[in-house]
Amino acid sequence: MKKTSIKIIICIITAAAVFISTARITDRFNDRQAGAYRQFEGFYAQPEGSVDVLFVGSSRVHTNIDPAALWEDYGISSYCLGLNSQTINTTYYALKEAFKYQDPKVVVVEASQIPESFERMSGFPSLYGMRYGMNYINAVLEECDPEWIVAALLKFPLYHTGYRETDKEVYIGDEYLSYPRSRASGYKGAVEYNFCEPFDPYTDEYVEEGFLFDDETDGYFDRIVKLCEENSAALIFTLTPAVHRIRQIGVYDYMQRHPEVTFLNTSDHYEEIGMDTAADYIDEGHLNVYGSMKVGRFFGRYLHDNYDLADHRGDAKYVSWDENLTFHYRKLENDELKTVNGFGTYYEHFPKEDYVVIVSLLGDYDREYIGQTDALKHVLCNEAVYKLGGTWVTDGSEIIYGAFGYEDEERKAVNTEDGSAETLIKLGYSADEAGPDSKRVSNEWHADIGNRTFEIRDDEEGLPCILIDNKDYSVYKDYGKTKVRNGIEAVVYDKLSEQVVDAVCFDADNGWAATRNVEDN
């Protein structure tokens, strides 16, 4: 009997240890996820007690409201804890978790998901990024169907299923959170898309659908109201702009039955906001960065005029909001760089400080082309070296690597170093001096810059391969089969966001047309 009891105790301890270990492992696994799962990661990185306004709700929060606008105009410190497909029940648990770490003075709930069919698992994945604790465990036990409870508690089976069944970039890409992990506090929850899907102008037509408003909906609505009261936070329900107001009429009617709660319907303010259906949307319910900044400025005005919120600009505790604003405009500049398709104007957008730029002059690059010479002189600041041709790397305004000109067995390139392991300049002789056995000065260079490893080496044909963390950013044409042989190649890396901004080659054999290799950045 005693042995049996000991075995039972050992089994319980072992099971607990496995659960705790798995929880820790999956928390680390979750740290590597992208998309809405990183909304929690950014939230947890915010300085304690710094978020004055918290926006919660579905993806319409993180695409339709940009905290950068509230900060720029009024110094309001806000965060968008917008989670994909977040329904009213999961909004409650997200808020409960948020109050554990922050003391927002105003909570704004985006209400478009309130009438969503109340299926227990429909919105639960939006909570996967929540830290393990009683809030998460209670959410699992209350909201998951019995067959999903173990998987939800362990998280990993759900991630594994999602990884197999969902586009991998949603889970492991970097397109949503363009912040290095070391600067996670600068992320304020906004997802900034820089493209648009034009739509016809708004109409006043509403479409009613059979959305469910039942006792459970009312129950969670009341729990959210009570939770905000207990935490002394003002509560606003809102609807952000949408092209087709399918859900909005139902939400509007629902909110009319709750006059005790502030309801801000942006459809009553479209003209004031300046919404443009031809320029501000990426789909019928989500905005691009230009639309989200408009809505952010609208909320900034409304909150500034109606609530006692401090202007934190200049306060050292809130410097991460300054950083967020810097990232915002930097991303717009980086996105603009990728739209430039002629090197004669590309150099005008060429960044200097806090960027690493790699340029290769490929093959017969010295063909007559308006603006080409001036552009390269601007980048290299040395016309003589431009005439030699080759590959070079600049970190800010300093050249840290270069392989220029030609060499042969008798006349090797001259190495010039400044004493640092990262700086190497190899100078050969010009094409005019090249003999039949001459070859381009070979590339063989690598360096660690920040958290990335850069490498340049030649392929079998002597063409440079540009690698960052072992990924080849060299530009190929013909659907990746052929490397551009004649032209100007440039790879631009942003040290602030730790991302490749552009990888482009201006092809001399194709009228200097731009070909890019940036699909995974």
Short mmCIF file of C-alpha atoms in Angstrom, two decimals:
data_model
loop_
_atom_site.label_atom_id
_atom_site.label_comp_id
_atom_site.label_asym_id
_atom_site.label_seq_id
_atom_site.Cartn_x
_atom_site.Cartn_y
_atom_site.Cartn_z
CA MET A 1 0.00 0.00 0.00
CA LYS A 2 2.81 2.35 0.93
CA LYS A 3 4.64 1.55 -2.32
CA THR A 4 1.48 2.22 -4.32
CA SER A 5 1.05 5.62 -2.65
CA ILE A 6 4.67 6.47 -3.39
CA LYS A 7 4.19 5.51 -7.05
CA ILE A 8 1.09 7.69 -7.28
CA ILE A 9 2.94 10.63 -5.76
CA ILE A 10 5.86 10.11 -8.14
CA CYS A 11 3.47 9.98 -11.12
CA ILE A 12 1.79 13.20 -10.01
CA ILE A 13 5.13 14.96 -9.51
CA THR A 14 6.38 13.69 -12.89
CA ALA A 15 3.20 14.81 -14.66
CA ALA A 16 3.45 18.22 -13.02
CA ALA A 17 7.11 18.53 -14.01
CA VAL A 18 6.32 17.55 -17.61
CA PHE A 19 3.47 20.06 -17.72
CA ILE A 20 5.58 22.89 -16.30
CA SER A 21 8.50 22.06 -18.62
CA THR A 22 6.20 21.89 -21.62
CA ALA A 23 4.59 25.18 -20.61
CA ARG A 24 7.99 26.84 -20.47
CA ILE A 25 9.06 25.33 -23.77
CA THR A 26 5.87 26.40 -25.50
CA ASP A 27 6.20 29.88 -24.01
CA ARG A 28 9.59 30.09 -25.72
CA PHE A 29 8.02 28.60 -28.84
CA ASN A 30 5.37 31.28 -28.67
CA ASP A 31 8.11 33.92 -28.50
CA ARG A 32 8.97 32.99 -32.06
CA GLN A 33 5.49 33.44 -33.48
CA ALA A 34 4.44 36.34 -35.68
CA GLY A 35 1.19 38.06 -36.52
CA ALA A 36 -1.39 38.63 -33.83
CA TYR A 37 0.40 36.24 -31.46
CA ARG A 38 3.06 38.89 -31.00
CA GLN A 39 0.53 41.42 -29.79
CA PHE A 40 0.84 39.96 -26.32
CA GLU A 41 4.63 39.86 -26.56
CA GLY A 42 4.72 43.57 -27.30
CA PHE A 43 2.18 44.26 -24.57
CA TYR A 44 4.20 42.45 -21.93
CA ALA A 45 7.25 44.51 -22.93
CA GLN A 46 5.58 47.83 -22.11
CA PRO A 47 6.89 49.66 -19.02
CA GLU A 48 4.68 48.96 -16.01
CA GLY A 49 1.87 51.49 -15.58
CA SER A 50 2.67 53.27 -18.85
CA VAL A 51 -0.39 52.47 -21.02
CA ASP A 52 -3.07 55.13 -20.48
CA VAL A 53 -5.39 53.98 -23.28
CA LEU A 54 -5.87 50.33 -24.19
CA PHE A 55 -7.59 49.33 -27.42
CA VAL A 56 -8.90 45.74 -27.49
CA GLY A 57 -10.86 43.69 -29.98
CA SER A 58 -10.29 41.80 -33.20
CA SER A 59 -7.83 42.45 -36.03
CA ARG A 60 -9.74 45.66 -36.74
CA VAL A 61 -7.97 47.13 -33.73
CA HIS A 62 -4.40 46.51 -34.84
CA THR A 63 -5.03 47.45 -38.48
CA ASN A 64 -7.50 50.32 -38.00
CA ILE A 65 -6.02 52.36 -35.12
CA ASP A 66 -2.39 53.48 -35.00
CA PRO A 67 -1.03 54.53 -31.56
CA ALA A 68 1.67 56.55 -33.35
CA ALA A 69 -0.97 59.14 -34.27
CA LEU A 70 -2.24 59.57 -30.70
CA TRP A 71 1.31 60.01 -29.47
CA GLU A 72 2.40 62.40 -32.21
CA ASP A 73 -0.59 64.71 -31.79
CA TYR A 74 -1.32 64.57 -28.05
CA GLY A 75 1.35 62.54 -26.27
CA ILE A 76 -1.25 59.90 -25.36
CA SER A 77 0.35 56.55 -24.52
CA SER A 78 -1.81 53.81 -26.02
CA TYR A 79 -1.48 50.17 -27.04
CA CYS A 80 -3.52 48.06 -29.47
CA LEU A 81 -4.10 44.60 -28.01
CA GLY A 82 -6.00 43.62 -31.12
CA LEU A 83 -6.10 39.86 -31.63
CA ASN A 84 -7.32 38.04 -34.71
CA SER A 85 -10.97 36.92 -34.50
CA GLN A 86 -11.25 38.08 -30.90
CA THR A 87 -14.85 37.62 -29.78
CA ILE A 88 -16.48 39.23 -26.76
CA ASN A 89 -15.65 36.32 -24.45
CA THR A 90 -11.94 36.34 -25.38
CA THR A 91 -11.95 40.14 -25.16
CA TYR A 92 -12.93 39.74 -21.51
CA TYR A 93 -10.00 37.42 -20.77
CA ALA A 94 -7.55 39.59 -22.71
CA LEU A 95 -8.70 42.58 -20.65
CA LYS A 96 -8.41 40.65 -17.41
CA GLU A 97 -4.82 39.77 -18.31
CA ALA A 98 -4.10 43.35 -19.37
CA PHE A 99 -5.21 44.79 -16.01
CA LYS A 100 -2.69 42.49 -14.35
CA TYR A 101 0.16 44.47 -15.95
CA GLN A 102 -1.23 47.92 -16.76
CA ASP A 103 -3.61 50.50 -15.28
CA PRO A 104 -5.26 52.09 -18.33
CA LYS A 105 -7.41 55.11 -17.67
CA VAL A 106 -9.53 54.39 -20.76
CA VAL A 107 -10.40 51.07 -22.39
CA VAL A 108 -11.72 51.13 -25.96
CA VAL A 109 -13.41 47.94 -27.20
CA GLU A 110 -13.78 47.51 -30.97
CA ALA A 111 -17.25 45.94 -31.11
CA SER A 112 -17.50 44.48 -34.61
CA GLN A 113 -17.03 40.94 -33.29
CA ILE A 114 -19.78 41.19 -30.63
CA PRO A 115 -22.41 39.59 -32.88
CA GLU A 116 -20.05 36.87 -34.08
CA SER A 117 -21.54 33.41 -33.69
CA PHE A 118 -20.66 32.32 -30.15
CA GLU A 119 -18.69 29.17 -30.87
CA ARG A 120 -16.34 28.42 -28.03
CA MET A 121 -13.21 27.86 -30.12
CA SER A 122 -13.90 30.51 -32.77
CA GLY A 123 -11.97 33.25 -31.03
CA PHE A 124 -9.90 31.29 -28.55
CA PRO A 125 -6.70 31.14 -30.68
CA SER A 126 -6.39 34.88 -30.10
CA LEU A 127 -5.34 34.08 -26.52
CA TYR A 128 -2.48 31.71 -27.38
CA GLY A 129 0.04 34.49 -26.80
CA MET A 130 -1.12 34.99 -23.21
CA ARG A 131 1.37 34.01 -20.54
CA TYR A 132 0.71 30.90 -18.52
CA GLY A 133 -1.17 31.80 -15.36
CA MET A 134 -4.62 31.57 -13.84
CA ASN A 135 -6.12 33.95 -16.40
CA TYR A 136 -5.06 31.68 -19.25
CA ILE A 137 -5.97 28.47 -17.41
CA ASN A 138 -9.42 29.80 -16.48
CA ALA A 139 -9.98 30.92 -20.06
CA VAL A 140 -9.10 27.43 -21.28
CA LEU A 141 -11.34 25.69 -18.76
CA GLU A 142 -14.30 28.00 -19.38
CA GLU A 143 -14.06 28.50 -23.15
CA CYS A 144 -12.62 25.34 -24.68
CA ASP A 145 -14.64 22.34 -25.68
CA PRO A 146 -13.57 19.32 -23.60
CA GLU A 147 -11.60 17.67 -26.40
CA TRP A 148 -9.46 20.83 -26.81
CA ILE A 149 -8.62 21.52 -23.16
CA VAL A 150 -5.40 19.49 -22.97
CA ALA A 151 -4.16 20.82 -26.30
CA ALA A 152 -4.95 24.39 -25.28
CA LEU A 153 -3.19 24.00 -21.94
CA LEU A 154 -0.09 22.61 -23.63
CA LYS A 155 -0.35 25.08 -26.56
CA PHE A 156 2.15 23.19 -28.67
CA PRO A 157 -0.35 20.82 -30.37
CA LEU A 158 -2.37 23.86 -31.40
CA TYR A 159 0.72 25.63 -32.76
CA HIS A 160 1.77 22.49 -34.59
CA THR A 161 -1.66 22.16 -36.20
CA GLY A 162 -1.66 25.84 -37.08
CA TYR A 163 1.82 25.61 -38.53
CA ARG A 164 0.75 22.78 -40.80
CA GLU A 165 -2.57 24.23 -41.85
CA THR A 166 -1.78 27.93 -42.07
CA ASP A 167 0.51 29.94 -44.32
CA LYS A 168 3.87 29.72 -42.56
CA GLU A 169 4.45 33.48 -42.70
CA VAL A 170 1.58 34.03 -40.28
CA TYR A 171 3.56 32.08 -37.70
CA ILE A 172 7.24 32.50 -38.45
CA GLY A 173 7.54 35.54 -40.70
CA ASP A 174 8.54 39.07 -39.75
CA GLU A 175 6.14 41.11 -41.85
CA TYR A 176 3.87 42.12 -38.95
CA LEU A 177 6.28 42.87 -36.14
CA SER A 178 9.04 44.87 -37.76
CA TYR A 179 10.81 45.41 -34.44
CA PRO A 180 13.83 43.51 -33.21
CA ARG A 181 13.13 41.65 -30.00
CA SER A 182 15.60 43.87 -28.16
CA ARG A 183 13.29 46.83 -28.86
CA ALA A 184 9.96 45.08 -28.27
CA SER A 185 8.76 47.88 -25.99
CA GLY A 186 8.73 50.17 -29.02
CA TYR A 187 6.02 48.05 -30.59
CA LYS A 188 2.56 49.41 -29.75
CA GLY A 189 0.40 46.80 -31.44
CA ALA A 190 -0.31 48.43 -34.80
CA VAL A 191 0.02 46.41 -38.00
CA GLU A 192 0.91 48.88 -40.73
CA TYR A 193 0.14 47.80 -44.29
CA ASN A 194 1.36 50.02 -47.09
CA PHE A 195 -0.94 49.02 -49.93
CA CYS A 196 -4.57 49.63 -50.74
CA GLU A 197 -7.57 47.91 -52.27
CA PRO A 198 -9.79 50.60 -53.83
CA PHE A 199 -13.52 50.39 -53.17
CA ASP A 200 -16.52 52.34 -54.36
CA PRO A 201 -17.68 55.21 -52.12
CA TYR A 202 -19.62 54.41 -48.98
CA THR A 203 -23.30 53.69 -49.16
CA ASP A 204 -25.85 53.86 -46.36
CA GLU A 205 -27.06 50.37 -47.13
CA TYR A 206 -26.88 47.98 -44.18
CA VAL A 207 -27.22 44.25 -44.49
CA GLU A 208 -28.74 42.33 -41.61
CA GLU A 209 -27.50 38.82 -40.91
CA GLY A 210 -28.43 36.28 -38.30
CA PHE A 211 -25.83 37.24 -35.73
CA LEU A 212 -26.32 35.84 -32.29
CA PHE A 213 -27.03 38.09 -29.32
CA ASP A 214 -27.79 35.71 -26.50
CA ASP A 215 -27.45 35.45 -22.73
CA GLU A 216 -23.76 34.56 -23.01
CA THR A 217 -23.12 37.69 -25.08
CA ASP A 218 -24.92 39.79 -22.48
CA GLY A 219 -23.07 38.01 -19.71
CA TYR A 220 -19.63 38.82 -21.08
CA PHE A 221 -20.69 42.37 -21.93
CA ASP A 222 -21.67 42.87 -18.28
CA ARG A 223 -18.41 41.25 -17.09
CA ILE A 224 -16.37 43.67 -19.22
CA VAL A 225 -18.30 46.65 -17.83
CA LYS A 226 -17.78 45.42 -14.27
CA LEU A 227 -14.09 44.65 -14.85
CA CYS A 228 -13.45 48.20 -16.05
CA GLU A 229 -15.39 49.66 -13.12
CA GLU A 230 -13.35 47.60 -10.66
CA ASN A 231 -10.15 48.90 -12.23
CA SER A 232 -11.35 52.54 -12.44
CA ALA A 233 -11.06 52.58 -16.21
CA ALA A 234 -13.49 54.50 -18.43
CA LEU A 235 -15.04 52.22 -21.04
CA ILE A 236 -15.84 53.02 -24.67
CA PHE A 237 -17.30 50.66 -27.24
CA THR A 238 -16.61 51.64 -30.82
CA LEU A 239 -16.95 50.55 -34.44
CA THR A 240 -14.02 51.38 -36.70
CA PRO A 241 -14.58 52.22 -40.39
CA ALA A 242 -15.79 49.51 -42.73
CA VAL A 243 -16.76 49.64 -46.41
CA HIS A 244 -19.79 47.39 -45.99
CA ARG A 245 -21.59 47.74 -42.70
CA ILE A 246 -22.80 44.16 -42.42
CA ARG A 247 -22.24 43.78 -38.68
CA GLN A 248 -22.60 47.41 -37.78
CA ILE A 249 -26.37 47.70 -37.76
CA GLY A 250 -26.63 44.80 -35.32
CA VAL A 251 -23.97 46.26 -33.05
CA TYR A 252 -25.59 49.69 -33.24
CA ASP A 253 -28.97 48.26 -32.15
CA TYR A 254 -27.28 46.27 -29.39
CA MET A 255 -25.49 49.32 -28.03
CA GLN A 256 -28.72 51.34 -28.03
CA ARG A 257 -29.95 48.90 -25.40
CA HIS A 258 -26.94 49.82 -23.23
CA PRO A 259 -27.05 53.63 -22.94
CA GLU A 260 -25.00 53.43 -19.73
CA VAL A 261 -21.90 52.62 -21.83
CA THR A 262 -20.27 55.17 -24.14
CA PHE A 263 -20.60 54.13 -27.79
CA LEU A 264 -18.53 55.92 -30.45
CA ASN A 265 -19.63 54.94 -33.93
CA THR A 266 -17.04 56.17 -36.42
CA SER A 267 -19.54 55.86 -39.27
CA ASP A 268 -21.02 59.09 -37.92
CA HIS A 269 -17.65 60.80 -38.38
CA TYR A 270 -16.30 59.55 -41.72
CA GLU A 271 -16.13 63.04 -43.19
CA GLU A 272 -14.39 64.41 -40.11
CA ILE A 273 -11.91 61.52 -40.15
CA GLY A 274 -11.31 62.01 -43.88
CA MET A 275 -11.83 58.38 -44.85
CA ASP A 276 -11.25 57.58 -48.52
CA THR A 277 -12.50 54.23 -49.80
CA ALA A 278 -10.18 54.49 -52.80
CA ALA A 279 -7.00 54.89 -50.74
CA ASP A 280 -7.40 53.81 -47.10
CA TYR A 281 -8.45 50.15 -47.17
CA ILE A 282 -6.75 46.79 -47.70
CA ASP A 283 -10.09 44.95 -47.64
CA GLU A 284 -13.68 45.69 -46.67
CA GLY A 285 -12.99 45.93 -42.94
CA HIS A 286 -9.28 46.62 -42.52
CA LEU A 287 -7.28 49.79 -43.15
CA ASN A 288 -3.80 50.45 -44.44
CA VAL A 289 -1.34 52.65 -42.56
CA TYR A 290 -2.77 55.84 -44.06
CA GLY A 291 -6.30 54.98 -42.97
CA SER A 292 -5.20 53.79 -39.52
CA MET A 293 -3.32 57.04 -38.92
CA LYS A 294 -6.47 59.01 -39.79
CA VAL A 295 -8.53 56.97 -37.35
CA GLY A 296 -5.75 57.24 -34.75
CA ARG A 297 -5.79 61.03 -35.03
CA PHE A 298 -9.58 61.01 -34.68
CA PHE A 299 -9.37 58.96 -31.48
CA GLY A 300 -6.58 61.20 -30.23
CA ARG A 301 -8.80 64.28 -30.62
CA TYR A 302 -11.79 62.56 -29.04
CA LEU A 303 -9.86 61.25 -26.05
CA HIS A 304 -7.99 64.52 -25.55
CA ASP A 305 -11.24 66.51 -25.56
CA ASN A 306 -13.26 64.15 -23.36
CA TYR A 307 -10.86 62.57 -20.86
CA ASP A 308 -8.15 63.79 -18.52
CA LEU A 309 -5.14 62.17 -20.17
CA ALA A 310 -1.61 63.40 -19.64
CA ASP A 311 0.72 64.48 -22.43
CA HIS A 312 3.77 62.28 -21.84
CA ARG A 313 5.98 63.65 -24.59
CA GLY A 314 9.38 64.47 -23.15
CA ASP A 315 8.96 62.07 -20.21
CA ALA A 316 11.84 59.55 -20.11
CA LYS A 317 9.48 56.77 -18.97
CA TYR A 318 7.62 57.01 -22.26
CA VAL A 319 10.58 57.14 -24.63
CA SER A 320 9.42 53.90 -26.27
CA TRP A 321 6.49 55.82 -27.79
CA ASP A 322 9.01 58.20 -29.38
CA GLU A 323 10.78 55.13 -30.73
CA ASN A 324 7.49 53.79 -32.07
CA LEU A 325 6.89 57.05 -33.94
CA THR A 326 10.42 56.87 -35.37
CA PHE A 327 9.77 53.30 -36.52
CA HIS A 328 6.48 54.38 -38.06
CA TYR A 329 8.02 57.00 -40.35
CA ARG A 330 11.07 54.87 -41.01
CA LYS A 331 8.85 52.03 -42.24
CA LEU A 332 7.07 54.42 -44.60
CA GLU A 333 10.45 55.53 -45.99
CA ASN A 334 11.61 51.92 -46.34
CA ASP A 335 8.39 50.95 -48.09
CA GLU A 336 8.79 53.88 -50.46
CA LEU A 337 12.31 52.75 -51.36
CA LYS A 338 10.89 49.46 -52.63
CA THR A 339 8.63 51.29 -55.07
CA VAL A 340 11.48 53.09 -56.88
CA ASN A 341 12.21 51.36 -60.17
CA GLY A 342 14.96 53.48 -61.74
CA PHE A 343 18.48 53.78 -60.37
CA GLY A 344 18.71 57.34 -61.62
CA THR A 345 16.23 58.27 -58.89
CA TYR A 346 16.89 55.37 -56.51
CA TYR A 347 19.99 57.04 -55.14
CA GLU A 348 17.88 60.03 -54.07
CA HIS A 349 16.17 57.70 -51.58
CA PHE A 350 19.38 55.91 -50.65
CA PRO A 351 19.66 55.80 -46.85
CA LYS A 352 22.85 56.62 -44.97
CA GLU A 353 22.83 56.50 -41.19
CA ASP A 354 21.80 53.29 -39.41
CA TYR A 355 21.75 51.32 -42.66
CA VAL A 356 24.10 48.78 -44.17
CA VAL A 357 24.15 49.01 -47.97
CA ILE A 358 25.75 46.45 -50.29
CA VAL A 359 26.29 47.43 -53.92
CA SER A 360 27.64 45.31 -56.78
CA LEU A 361 28.50 46.56 -60.26
CA LEU A 362 27.87 43.54 -62.42
CA GLY A 363 29.46 42.82 -65.80
CA ASP A 364 28.95 45.59 -68.34
CA TYR A 365 27.51 48.05 -65.84
CA ASP A 366 29.17 51.13 -67.39
CA ARG A 367 26.72 51.59 -70.23
CA GLU A 368 25.41 55.06 -70.92
CA TYR A 369 22.49 55.69 -68.64
CA ILE A 370 21.14 59.05 -67.56
CA GLY A 371 21.83 59.65 -63.90
CA GLN A 372 23.82 56.45 -63.38
CA THR A 373 27.26 57.96 -62.86
CA ASP A 374 26.04 60.70 -60.55
CA ALA A 375 24.01 58.16 -58.61
CA LEU A 376 26.97 55.86 -58.02
CA LYS A 377 29.25 58.76 -57.13
CA HIS A 378 26.65 59.76 -54.58
CA VAL A 379 26.69 56.27 -53.08
CA LEU A 380 30.42 55.58 -53.34
CA CYS A 381 31.74 59.17 -53.20
CA ASN A 382 34.66 58.15 -55.40
CA GLU A 383 34.43 58.27 -59.20
CA ALA A 384 37.82 56.59 -59.63
CA VAL A 385 36.71 53.54 -57.67
CA TYR A 386 33.44 53.53 -59.58
CA LYS A 387 35.46 53.14 -62.75
CA LEU A 388 37.18 50.07 -61.29
CA GLY A 389 33.84 48.42 -60.54
CA GLY A 390 33.22 45.68 -58.01
CA THR A 391 31.33 45.08 -54.79
CA TRP A 392 31.36 47.17 -51.61
CA VAL A 393 29.59 47.53 -48.29
CA THR A 394 28.86 50.74 -46.44
CA ASP A 395 27.85 50.98 -42.79
CA GLY A 396 26.40 54.45 -42.52
CA SER A 397 28.76 56.64 -44.53
CA GLU A 398 31.83 54.41 -44.03
CA ILE A 399 32.98 51.77 -46.51
CA ILE A 400 33.74 48.64 -44.46
CA TYR A 401 34.40 46.27 -47.34
CA GLY A 402 35.27 46.54 -50.99
CA ALA A 403 36.61 44.37 -53.80
CA PHE A 404 37.36 46.60 -56.79
CA GLY A 405 38.83 46.13 -60.23
CA TYR A 406 40.73 43.23 -61.80
CA GLU A 407 43.65 41.02 -60.90
CA ASP A 408 45.68 38.15 -62.38
CA GLU A 409 48.40 35.79 -61.22
CA GLU A 410 51.10 38.41 -61.55
CA ARG A 411 49.18 41.42 -60.33
CA LYS A 412 47.10 40.64 -57.24
CA ALA A 413 44.73 43.11 -55.66
CA VAL A 414 46.22 45.20 -52.86
CA ASN A 415 44.62 44.71 -49.45
CA THR A 416 44.16 47.78 -47.31
CA GLU A 417 42.86 47.34 -43.76
CA ASP A 418 42.26 49.84 -41.00
CA GLY A 419 43.02 47.37 -38.22
CA SER A 420 39.46 46.15 -37.61
CA ALA A 421 38.39 42.66 -38.58
CA GLU A 422 35.27 44.01 -40.29
CA THR A 423 37.04 46.41 -42.63
CA LEU A 424 38.77 45.12 -45.75
CA ILE A 425 39.33 46.94 -49.04
CA LYS A 426 40.84 45.09 -51.97
CA LEU A 427 41.99 47.27 -54.89
CA GLY A 428 42.84 45.82 -58.28
CA TYR A 429 43.48 47.56 -61.58
CA SER A 430 41.10 49.01 -64.14
CA ALA A 431 39.44 47.28 -67.08
CA ASP A 432 41.70 49.25 -69.44
CA GLU A 433 44.70 47.46 -67.92
CA ALA A 434 43.08 44.04 -67.89
CA GLY A 435 44.68 41.27 -69.88
CA PRO A 436 43.22 38.05 -71.29
CA ASP A 437 43.85 36.18 -68.02
CA SER A 438 42.44 38.92 -65.77
CA LYS A 439 39.48 38.29 -63.51
CA ARG A 440 37.41 40.41 -61.23
CA VAL A 441 38.87 40.75 -57.75
CA SER A 442 37.27 37.89 -55.84
CA ASN A 443 34.87 38.35 -52.94
CA GLU A 444 35.46 36.64 -49.62
CA TRP A 445 34.11 38.58 -46.65
CA HIS A 446 31.92 38.08 -43.62
CA ALA A 447 31.10 40.15 -40.56
CA ASP A 448 28.66 40.18 -37.67
CA ILE A 449 26.71 43.43 -37.57
CA GLY A 450 24.31 43.64 -34.68
CA ASN A 451 22.49 40.32 -34.49
CA ARG A 452 23.01 39.44 -38.15
CA THR A 453 25.84 37.73 -40.02
CA PHE A 454 26.76 39.20 -43.41
CA GLU A 455 28.74 37.34 -46.04
CA ILE A 456 29.79 38.03 -49.61
CA ARG A 457 31.33 35.29 -51.73
CA ASP A 458 31.55 34.51 -55.42
CA ASP A 459 29.63 31.72 -57.11
CA GLU A 460 31.09 29.34 -59.67
CA GLU A 461 30.76 31.97 -62.40
CA GLY A 462 32.51 34.63 -60.35
CA LEU A 463 29.31 36.57 -59.64
CA PRO A 464 28.88 37.88 -56.09
CA CYS A 465 26.44 36.19 -53.71
CA ILE A 466 25.14 38.42 -50.91
CA LEU A 467 24.07 36.49 -47.84
CA ILE A 468 22.56 37.65 -44.57
CA ASP A 469 22.14 34.92 -41.98
CA ASN A 470 22.84 32.42 -44.77
CA LYS A 471 19.96 33.66 -46.91
CA ASP A 472 20.98 34.65 -50.43
CA TYR A 473 19.68 38.11 -51.32
CA SER A 474 21.28 38.15 -54.75
CA VAL A 475 18.78 39.05 -57.44
CA TYR A 476 17.76 36.48 -60.02
CA LYS A 477 15.51 36.76 -63.04
CA ASP A 478 13.63 34.20 -65.13
CA TYR A 479 11.77 32.97 -62.05
CA GLY A 480 14.94 32.53 -60.02
CA LYS A 481 16.90 30.61 -62.64
CA THR A 482 19.39 33.19 -63.88
CA LYS A 483 21.39 35.77 -61.99
CA VAL A 484 21.45 39.26 -63.44
CA ARG A 485 24.83 39.55 -65.19
CA ASN A 486 25.01 43.18 -66.24
CA GLY A 487 23.74 46.01 -64.11
CA ILE A 488 23.71 47.46 -60.60
CA GLU A 489 22.70 45.39 -57.61
CA ALA A 490 21.86 46.80 -54.17
CA VAL A 491 20.86 45.23 -50.86
CA VAL A 492 19.70 47.66 -48.17
CA TYR A 493 19.59 46.57 -44.52
CA ASP A 494 18.00 48.65 -41.75
CA LYS A 495 19.99 48.34 -38.53
CA LEU A 496 17.18 49.84 -36.46
CA SER A 497 14.53 47.27 -37.42
CA GLU A 498 17.16 44.59 -38.18
CA GLN A 499 15.49 43.80 -41.49
CA VAL A 500 16.42 43.76 -45.15
CA VAL A 501 14.56 46.69 -46.68
CA ASP A 502 15.30 46.06 -50.34
CA ALA A 503 17.21 43.69 -52.58
CA VAL A 504 17.12 45.04 -56.13
CA CYS A 505 19.05 44.84 -59.36
CA PHE A 506 18.78 47.32 -62.21
CA ASP A 507 19.26 45.10 -65.26
CA ALA A 508 21.30 46.69 -68.05
CA ASP A 509 20.14 43.95 -70.43
CA ASN A 510 16.52 44.85 -69.84
CA GLY A 511 16.47 48.62 -70.17
CA TRP A 512 17.71 49.03 -66.60
CA ALA A 513 14.44 47.63 -65.27
CA ALA A 514 14.30 46.85 -61.56
CA THR A 515 14.13 43.20 -60.45
CA ARG A 516 13.66 42.48 -56.74
CA ASN A 517 14.27 39.70 -54.25
CA VAL A 518 12.42 40.73 -51.11
CA GLU A 519 9.50 38.30 -50.87
CA ASP A 520 10.32 37.07 -47.35
CA ASN A 521 11.37 40.34 -45.72
#
